[in-house]
Coordinates of C-alpha atoms in Angstrom, one line a residue:
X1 CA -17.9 -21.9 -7.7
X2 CA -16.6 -19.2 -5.8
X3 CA -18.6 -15.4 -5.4
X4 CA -16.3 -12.8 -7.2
X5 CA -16.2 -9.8 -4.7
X6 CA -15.2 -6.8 -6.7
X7 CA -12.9 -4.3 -4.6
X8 CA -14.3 -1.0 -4.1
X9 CA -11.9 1.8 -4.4
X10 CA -12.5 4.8 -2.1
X11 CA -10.8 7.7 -1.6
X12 CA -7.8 7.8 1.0
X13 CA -6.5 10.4 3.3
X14 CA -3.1 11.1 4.7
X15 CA -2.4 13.3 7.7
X16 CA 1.4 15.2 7.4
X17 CA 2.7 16.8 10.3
X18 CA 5.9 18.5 10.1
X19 CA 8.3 20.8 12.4
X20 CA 10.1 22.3 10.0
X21 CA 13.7 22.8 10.5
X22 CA 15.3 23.2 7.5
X23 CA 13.1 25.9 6.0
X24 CA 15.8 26.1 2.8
X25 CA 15.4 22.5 2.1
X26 CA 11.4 22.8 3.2
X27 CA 11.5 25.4 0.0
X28 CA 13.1 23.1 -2.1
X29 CA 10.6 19.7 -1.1
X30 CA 7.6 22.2 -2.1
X31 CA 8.9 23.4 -5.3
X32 CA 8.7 19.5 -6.1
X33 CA 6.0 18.5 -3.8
X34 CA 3.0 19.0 -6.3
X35 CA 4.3 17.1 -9.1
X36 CA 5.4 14.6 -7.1
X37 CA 1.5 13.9 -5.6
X38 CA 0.1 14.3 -9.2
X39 CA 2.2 11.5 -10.5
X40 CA -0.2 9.0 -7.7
X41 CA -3.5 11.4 -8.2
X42 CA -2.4 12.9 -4.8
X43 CA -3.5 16.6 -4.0
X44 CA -3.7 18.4 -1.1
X45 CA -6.7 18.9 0.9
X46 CA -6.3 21.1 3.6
X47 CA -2.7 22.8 4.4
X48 CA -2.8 24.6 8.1
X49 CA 0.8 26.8 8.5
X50 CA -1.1 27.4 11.9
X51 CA -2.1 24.1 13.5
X52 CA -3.4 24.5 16.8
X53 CA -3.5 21.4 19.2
X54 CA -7.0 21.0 20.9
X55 CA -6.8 18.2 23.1
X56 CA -3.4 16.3 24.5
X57 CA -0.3 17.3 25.2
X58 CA 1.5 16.9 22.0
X59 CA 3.2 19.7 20.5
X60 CA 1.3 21.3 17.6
X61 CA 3.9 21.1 14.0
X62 CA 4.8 23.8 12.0
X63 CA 2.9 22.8 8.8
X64 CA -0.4 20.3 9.0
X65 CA -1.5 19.0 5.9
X66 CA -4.4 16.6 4.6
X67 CA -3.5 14.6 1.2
X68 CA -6.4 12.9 -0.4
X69 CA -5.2 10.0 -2.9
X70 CA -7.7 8.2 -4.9
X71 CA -7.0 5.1 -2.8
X72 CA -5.0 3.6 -0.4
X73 CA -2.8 1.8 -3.1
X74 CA -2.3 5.0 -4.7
X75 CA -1.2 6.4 -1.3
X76 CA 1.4 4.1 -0.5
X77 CA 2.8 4.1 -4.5
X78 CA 3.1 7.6 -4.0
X79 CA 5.4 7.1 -0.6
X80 CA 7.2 4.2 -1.6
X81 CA 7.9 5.3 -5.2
X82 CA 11.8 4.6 -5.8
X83 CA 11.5 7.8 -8.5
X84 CA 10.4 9.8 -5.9
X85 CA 12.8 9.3 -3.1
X86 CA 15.0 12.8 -3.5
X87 CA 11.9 14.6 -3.0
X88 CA 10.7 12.6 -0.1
X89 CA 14.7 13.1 1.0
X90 CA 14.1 16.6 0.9
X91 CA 11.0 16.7 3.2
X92 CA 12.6 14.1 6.0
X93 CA 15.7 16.9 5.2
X94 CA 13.5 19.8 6.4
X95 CA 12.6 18.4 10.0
X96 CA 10.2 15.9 11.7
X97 CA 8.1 14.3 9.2
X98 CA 5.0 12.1 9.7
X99 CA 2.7 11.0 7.8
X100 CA -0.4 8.6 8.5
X101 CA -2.5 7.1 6.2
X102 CA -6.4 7.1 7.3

């Protein structure tokens, strides 16, 4: 008989960094932004309009943000949600958009 290993779900994290430069459609993402993490029990965590880089050589965004998702599933619903694509549209619209899961 095999062991049943139950999954423990933990809380995820996403890093966004973004150079914004399209601040009209970088408006318009936000304005849909929140409602769009909700649907996946996504929230921000920390939102920096100042980032500073510490150490490297990278250039620091415009906007650094940590999302907190109650899971890595959740996290990756949220970004591949086909119902969600205009307002992902709108953020990839506003400049150079990454986003890492952690």
């Amino acid at each position: 008989m095999q062991a049943h290993v139950k999954e423990t779900k933990m809380t995820a994290y996403a890093f966004v960094n973004l150079t914004i430069t399209n601040p009209d459609s970088f408006a318009a993402y936000r304005e849909k932004a929140g409602a769009a993490l909700k649907k996946h029990g996504g929230a921000p965590l920390e939102v920096s309009k100042q980032p500073e880089v510490i150490e490297g050589t990278a250039p620091a965004p415009s906007v650094a943000v940590i999302l907190t998702f109650p899971d890595r599933g959740a996290a990756k619903a949220w970004i591949n949600d086909p119902d969600l694509a205009e307002v992902h549209a709108l953020r990839e619209g506003s400049g150079t958009s990454n986003i890492t899961l952690l």
